[in-house]
Coordinates of C-alpha atoms in Angstrom, one line a residue:
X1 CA 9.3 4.2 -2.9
X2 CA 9.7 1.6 -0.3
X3 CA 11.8 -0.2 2.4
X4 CA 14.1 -2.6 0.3
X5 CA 13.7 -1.6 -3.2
X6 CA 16.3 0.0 -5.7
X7 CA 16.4 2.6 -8.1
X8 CA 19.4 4.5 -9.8
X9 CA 20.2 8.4 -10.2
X10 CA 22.9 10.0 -10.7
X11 CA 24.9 13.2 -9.4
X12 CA 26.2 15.0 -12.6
X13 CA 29.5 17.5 -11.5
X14 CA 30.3 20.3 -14.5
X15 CA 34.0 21.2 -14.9
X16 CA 33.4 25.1 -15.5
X17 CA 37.1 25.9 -15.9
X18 CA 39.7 24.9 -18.8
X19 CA 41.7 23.6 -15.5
X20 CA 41.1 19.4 -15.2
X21 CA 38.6 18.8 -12.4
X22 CA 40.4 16.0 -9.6
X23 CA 36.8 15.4 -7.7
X24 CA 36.2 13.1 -4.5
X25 CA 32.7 12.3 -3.5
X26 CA 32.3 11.3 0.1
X27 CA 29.2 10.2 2.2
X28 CA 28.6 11.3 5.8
X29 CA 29.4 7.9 7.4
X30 CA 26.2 7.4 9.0
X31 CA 24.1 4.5 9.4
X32 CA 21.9 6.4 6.8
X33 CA 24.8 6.9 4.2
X34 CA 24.9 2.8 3.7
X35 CA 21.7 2.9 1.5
X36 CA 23.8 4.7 -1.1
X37 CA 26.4 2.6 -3.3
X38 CA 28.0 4.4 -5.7
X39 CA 28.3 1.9 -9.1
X40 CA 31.2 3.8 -10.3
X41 CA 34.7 5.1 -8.8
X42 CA 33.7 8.1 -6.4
X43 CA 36.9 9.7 -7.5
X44 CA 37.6 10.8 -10.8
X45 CA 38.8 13.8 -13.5
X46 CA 36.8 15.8 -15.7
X47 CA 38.5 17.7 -18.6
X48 CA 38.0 21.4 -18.6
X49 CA 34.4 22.3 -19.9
X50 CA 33.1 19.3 -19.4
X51 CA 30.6 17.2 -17.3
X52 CA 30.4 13.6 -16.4
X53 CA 27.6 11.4 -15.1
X54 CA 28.2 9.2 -11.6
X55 CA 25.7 6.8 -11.3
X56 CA 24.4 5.7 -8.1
X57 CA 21.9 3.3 -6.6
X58 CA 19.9 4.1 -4.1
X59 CA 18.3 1.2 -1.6
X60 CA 16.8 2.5 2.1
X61 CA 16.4 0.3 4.6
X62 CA 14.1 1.7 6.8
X63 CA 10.6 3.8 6.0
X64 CA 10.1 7.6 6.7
X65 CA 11.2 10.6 5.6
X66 CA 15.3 10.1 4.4
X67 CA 17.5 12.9 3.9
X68 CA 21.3 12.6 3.2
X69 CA 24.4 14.6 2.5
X70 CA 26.6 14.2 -0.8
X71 CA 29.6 16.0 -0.6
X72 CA 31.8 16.7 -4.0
X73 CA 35.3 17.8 -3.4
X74 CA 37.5 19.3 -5.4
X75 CA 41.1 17.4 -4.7
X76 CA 42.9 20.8 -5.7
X77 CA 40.8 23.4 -4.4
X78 CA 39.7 22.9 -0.6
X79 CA 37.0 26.1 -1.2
X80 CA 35.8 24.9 -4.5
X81 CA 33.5 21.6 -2.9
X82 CA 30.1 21.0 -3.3
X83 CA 27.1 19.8 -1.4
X84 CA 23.8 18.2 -2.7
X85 CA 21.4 16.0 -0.4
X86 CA 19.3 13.0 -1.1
X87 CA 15.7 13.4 0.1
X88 CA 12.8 10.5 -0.3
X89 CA 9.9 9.6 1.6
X90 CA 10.2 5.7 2.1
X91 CA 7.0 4.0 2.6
X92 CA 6.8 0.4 5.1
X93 CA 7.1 -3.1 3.3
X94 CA 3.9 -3.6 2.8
X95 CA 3.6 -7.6 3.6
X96 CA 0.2 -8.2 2.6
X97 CA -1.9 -6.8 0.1
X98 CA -5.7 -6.9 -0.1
X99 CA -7.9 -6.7 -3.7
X100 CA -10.6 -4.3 -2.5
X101 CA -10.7 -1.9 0.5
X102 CA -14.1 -1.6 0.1
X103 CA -17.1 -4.4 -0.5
X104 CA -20.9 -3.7 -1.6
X105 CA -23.8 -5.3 -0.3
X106 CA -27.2 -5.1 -1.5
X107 CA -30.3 -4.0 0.7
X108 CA -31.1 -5.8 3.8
X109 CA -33.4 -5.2 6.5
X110 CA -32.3 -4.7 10.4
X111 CA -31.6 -8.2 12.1
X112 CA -31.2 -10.4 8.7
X113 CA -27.9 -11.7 7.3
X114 CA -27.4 -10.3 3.3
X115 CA -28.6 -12.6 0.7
X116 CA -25.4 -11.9 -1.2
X117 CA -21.9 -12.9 -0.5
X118 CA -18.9 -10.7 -1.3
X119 CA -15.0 -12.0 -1.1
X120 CA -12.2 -10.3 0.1
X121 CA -9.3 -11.0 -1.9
X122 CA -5.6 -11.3 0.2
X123 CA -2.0 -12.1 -0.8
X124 CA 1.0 -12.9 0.7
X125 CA 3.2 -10.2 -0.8
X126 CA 6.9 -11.5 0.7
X127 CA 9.1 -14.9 0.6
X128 CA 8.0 -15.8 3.9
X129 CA 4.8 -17.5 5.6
X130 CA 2.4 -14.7 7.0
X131 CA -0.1 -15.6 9.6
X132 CA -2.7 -12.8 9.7
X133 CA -6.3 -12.0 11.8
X134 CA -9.0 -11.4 9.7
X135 CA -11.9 -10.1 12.3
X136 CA -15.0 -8.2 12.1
X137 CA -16.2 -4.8 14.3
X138 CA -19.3 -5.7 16.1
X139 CA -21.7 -3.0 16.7
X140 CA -20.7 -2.7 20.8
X141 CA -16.9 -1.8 19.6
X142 CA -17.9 0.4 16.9
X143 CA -19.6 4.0 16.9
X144 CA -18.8 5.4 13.5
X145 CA -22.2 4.8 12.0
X146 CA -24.2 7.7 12.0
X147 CA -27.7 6.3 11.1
X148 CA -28.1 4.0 13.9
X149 CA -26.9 0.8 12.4
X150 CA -24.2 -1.1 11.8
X151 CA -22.8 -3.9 9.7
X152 CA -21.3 -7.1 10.9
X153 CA -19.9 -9.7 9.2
X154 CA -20.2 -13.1 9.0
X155 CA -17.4 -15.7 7.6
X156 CA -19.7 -18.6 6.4
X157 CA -18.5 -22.4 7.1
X158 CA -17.5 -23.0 3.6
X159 CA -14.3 -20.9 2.8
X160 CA -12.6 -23.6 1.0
X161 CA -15.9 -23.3 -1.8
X162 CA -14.8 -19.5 -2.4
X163 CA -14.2 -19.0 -6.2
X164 CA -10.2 -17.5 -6.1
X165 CA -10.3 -13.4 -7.2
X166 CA -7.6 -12.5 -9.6
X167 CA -5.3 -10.2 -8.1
X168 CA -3.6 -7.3 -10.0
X169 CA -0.5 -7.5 -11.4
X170 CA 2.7 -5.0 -10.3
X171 CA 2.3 -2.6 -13.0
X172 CA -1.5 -2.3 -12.7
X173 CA -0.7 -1.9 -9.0
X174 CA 1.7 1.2 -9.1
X175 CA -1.2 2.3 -11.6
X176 CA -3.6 2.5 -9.1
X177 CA -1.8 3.7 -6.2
X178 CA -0.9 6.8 -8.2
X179 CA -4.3 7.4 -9.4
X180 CA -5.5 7.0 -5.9
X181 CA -3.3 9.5 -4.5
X182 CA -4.4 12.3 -7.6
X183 CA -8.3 11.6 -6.8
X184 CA -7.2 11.9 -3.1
X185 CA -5.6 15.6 -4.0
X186 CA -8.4 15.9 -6.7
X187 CA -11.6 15.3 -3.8
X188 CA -9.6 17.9 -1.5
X189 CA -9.4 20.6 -3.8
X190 CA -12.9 20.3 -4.8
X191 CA -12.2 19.4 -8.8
X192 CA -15.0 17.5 -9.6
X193 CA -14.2 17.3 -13.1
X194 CA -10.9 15.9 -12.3
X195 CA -12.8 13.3 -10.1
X196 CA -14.5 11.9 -12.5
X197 CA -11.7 11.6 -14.8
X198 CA -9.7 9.2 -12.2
X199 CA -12.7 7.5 -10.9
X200 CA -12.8 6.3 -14.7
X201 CA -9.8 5.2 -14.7
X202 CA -9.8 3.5 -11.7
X203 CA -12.4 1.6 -12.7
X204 CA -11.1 0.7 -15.6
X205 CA -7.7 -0.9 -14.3
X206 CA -9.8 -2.7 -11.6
X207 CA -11.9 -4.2 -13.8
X208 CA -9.2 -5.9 -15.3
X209 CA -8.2 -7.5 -12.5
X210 CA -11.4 -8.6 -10.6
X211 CA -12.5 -5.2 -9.7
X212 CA -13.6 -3.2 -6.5
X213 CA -11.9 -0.2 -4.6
X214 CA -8.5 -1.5 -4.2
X215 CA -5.6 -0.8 -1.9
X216 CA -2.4 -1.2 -3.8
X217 CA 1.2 -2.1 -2.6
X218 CA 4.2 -3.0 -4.5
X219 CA 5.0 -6.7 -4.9
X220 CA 8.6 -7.9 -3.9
X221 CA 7.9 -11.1 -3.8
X222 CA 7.7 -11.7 -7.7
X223 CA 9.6 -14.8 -7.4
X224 CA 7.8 -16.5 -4.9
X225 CA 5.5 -19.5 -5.9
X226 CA 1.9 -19.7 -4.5
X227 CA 0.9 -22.6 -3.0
X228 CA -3.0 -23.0 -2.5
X229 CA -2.4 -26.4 -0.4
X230 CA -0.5 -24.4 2.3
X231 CA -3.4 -22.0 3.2
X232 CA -4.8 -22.6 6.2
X233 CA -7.8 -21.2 8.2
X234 CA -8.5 -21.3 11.3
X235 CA -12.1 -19.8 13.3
X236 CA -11.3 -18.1 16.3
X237 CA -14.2 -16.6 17.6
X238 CA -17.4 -18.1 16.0
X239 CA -18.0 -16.6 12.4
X240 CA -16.7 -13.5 13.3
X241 CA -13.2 -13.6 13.7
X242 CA -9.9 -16.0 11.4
X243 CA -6.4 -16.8 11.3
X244 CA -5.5 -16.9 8.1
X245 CA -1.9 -18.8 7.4
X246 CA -0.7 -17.5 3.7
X247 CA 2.3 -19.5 2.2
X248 CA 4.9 -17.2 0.1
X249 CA 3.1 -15.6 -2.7
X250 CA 0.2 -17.0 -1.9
X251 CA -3.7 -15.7 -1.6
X252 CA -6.5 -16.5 -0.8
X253 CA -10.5 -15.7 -1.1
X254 CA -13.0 -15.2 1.8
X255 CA -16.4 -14.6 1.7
X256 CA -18.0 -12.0 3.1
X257 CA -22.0 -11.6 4.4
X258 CA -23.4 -9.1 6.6
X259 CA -26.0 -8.7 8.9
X260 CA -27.1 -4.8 10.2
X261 CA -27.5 -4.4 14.1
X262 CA -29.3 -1.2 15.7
X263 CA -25.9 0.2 17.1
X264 CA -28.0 3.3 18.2
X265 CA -32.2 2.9 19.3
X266 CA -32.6 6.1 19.2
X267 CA -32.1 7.0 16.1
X268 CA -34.9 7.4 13.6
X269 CA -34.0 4.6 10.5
X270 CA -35.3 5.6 7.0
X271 CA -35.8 3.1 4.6
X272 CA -32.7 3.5 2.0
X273 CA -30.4 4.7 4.8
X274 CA -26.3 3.7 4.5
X275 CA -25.0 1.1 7.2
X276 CA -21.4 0.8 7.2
X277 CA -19.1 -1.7 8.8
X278 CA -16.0 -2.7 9.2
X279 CA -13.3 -5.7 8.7
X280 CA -9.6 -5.3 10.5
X281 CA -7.0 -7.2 9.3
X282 CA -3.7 -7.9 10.0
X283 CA -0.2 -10.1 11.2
X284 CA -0.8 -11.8 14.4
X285 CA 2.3 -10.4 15.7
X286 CA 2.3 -6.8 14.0
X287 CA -0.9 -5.2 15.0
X288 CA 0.2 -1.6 13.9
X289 CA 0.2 -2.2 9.8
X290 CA -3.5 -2.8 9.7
X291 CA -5.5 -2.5 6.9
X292 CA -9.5 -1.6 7.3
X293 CA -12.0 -2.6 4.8
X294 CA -15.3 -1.2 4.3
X295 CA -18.6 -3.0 4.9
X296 CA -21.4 -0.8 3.0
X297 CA -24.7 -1.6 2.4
X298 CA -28.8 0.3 2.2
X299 CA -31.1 -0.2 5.2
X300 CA -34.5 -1.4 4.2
X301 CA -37.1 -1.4 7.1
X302 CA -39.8 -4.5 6.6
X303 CA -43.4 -3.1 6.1

């Protein structure tokens, strides 16, 4: 789960006695121990041979790993308590969400922009206006490629003429994020069969809403109205580099072309050789959730 959402367990306490049960549960009193409300009483009987149910709701505040103490006392019996701990790995808000983490070109040769224009898909994901850097990698800043060229992109003039993506809904969302993390474990362990089986499924849910390799994260903004008036764009540095204002809930479409650049002479290129780039975005004022995109496209060398 993540920061600011809510789900309910309980804590079931078993009266193995024919003696009435008097129980007290008590939290640690630390800044950690807020998250937990208890809906019902946290005292209470239980009749001998019995068991009873106390629900609780569970909200962090604050991402990483959480672990906190319950303690159940018995009221009549100092020696007869109990102990059981809370444990969850809370993920960051995540503020903005972005429809595919990865964009396709077709072939282009070294030096020529792609004839083809891909779009990259963001939404506001909170109640609030999010201002955000959309820039691209240029081949001096980047060394990952290993065939001797890179991709950089290229925002063409007319945004505003982008044809809106469809983004996902929440449940497709939570769909896809699980998936992801099985052909994750499934690509580690080497079970090919098993990646197969989730890259089918992937595809599947992503075609319904727009397609591509997606990035998922919850939406907690649900309520929020988009506003397509209130995005605003703004060129920083040539065609290479935005600030994109979102309005709550709201998204827009970008397109996308590449050109490849010789990052490495030396390098022998081969005709049908991967080029890979690479598109950073994130808040203007939070540069440490960033999300990377992948720029991928075939190298064909002009006869």
């Amino acid at each position: 789960m993540q920061v600011d959402e809510a789900c309910r367990k309980y804590l079931v306490i078993q009266n193995r006695s024919e003696t009435p049960l008097m129980y007290a549960i008590r939290k640690t009193g630390s800044i950690a121990s807020g998250d937990i409300c208890f809906v019902d009483s946290r005292y209470g009987i239980v009749r001998g041979f019995d068991s009873r149910k106390v629900v609780f709701v569970f909200s962090p505040s604050l991402h990483g790993a959480y672990s906190e103490q319950i303690s159940i006392a018995n009221v009549l019996n100092a020696r007869g308590g109990k102990k059981a701990t809370l444990k969850a790995a809370v993920r960051r808000q995540s503020k903005f969400y972005i429809q595919s983490l990865r964009l396709e070109f077709d072939t282009l040769a070294p030096g020529r922009p792609s004839t083809d224009v891909q779009v990259l898909a963001i939404k506001n994901m909170t109640p609030k206006t999010r201002h955000l850097i959309v820039k691209s990698l240029l081949a001096s800043e980047d060394g990952f490629s290993d065939v001797g060229v890179v991709l950089e992109a290229r925002f063409p003039p007319n945004i505003a003429a982008a044809q809106p993506t469809r983004l996902l809904d929440r449940e497709t969302e939570e769909k896809i994020e699980s998936l992801e993390q099985k052909l994750k474990i499934a690509v580690r362990k080497n079970r090919p069969e098993k990646v197969e089986k989730y890259q089918a499924k992937l595809a599947k849910l992503r075609g319904s809403g727009g397609g591509g390799n997606g990035d998922s994260d919850s939406i907690q903004a649900t309520d929020a109205v988009p506003d397509p008036a209130g995005v605003q764009i703004r060129r920083l540095a040539d065609d290479t580099q935005l600030e994109v204002e979102l309005p709550p809930g709201g998204d827009v479409s970008i397109p996308v072309v590449v050109t490849a650049r010789l990052a490495d002479p030396k390098v022998d290129i081969k005709t049908g050789a991967n080029a890979l780039g690479t598109l950073v975005v994130h808040e203007v004022k939070d540069k440490d959730n960033v999300k990377l995109v992948t720029l991928a496209a075939s190298v064909v060398l002009d006869q």
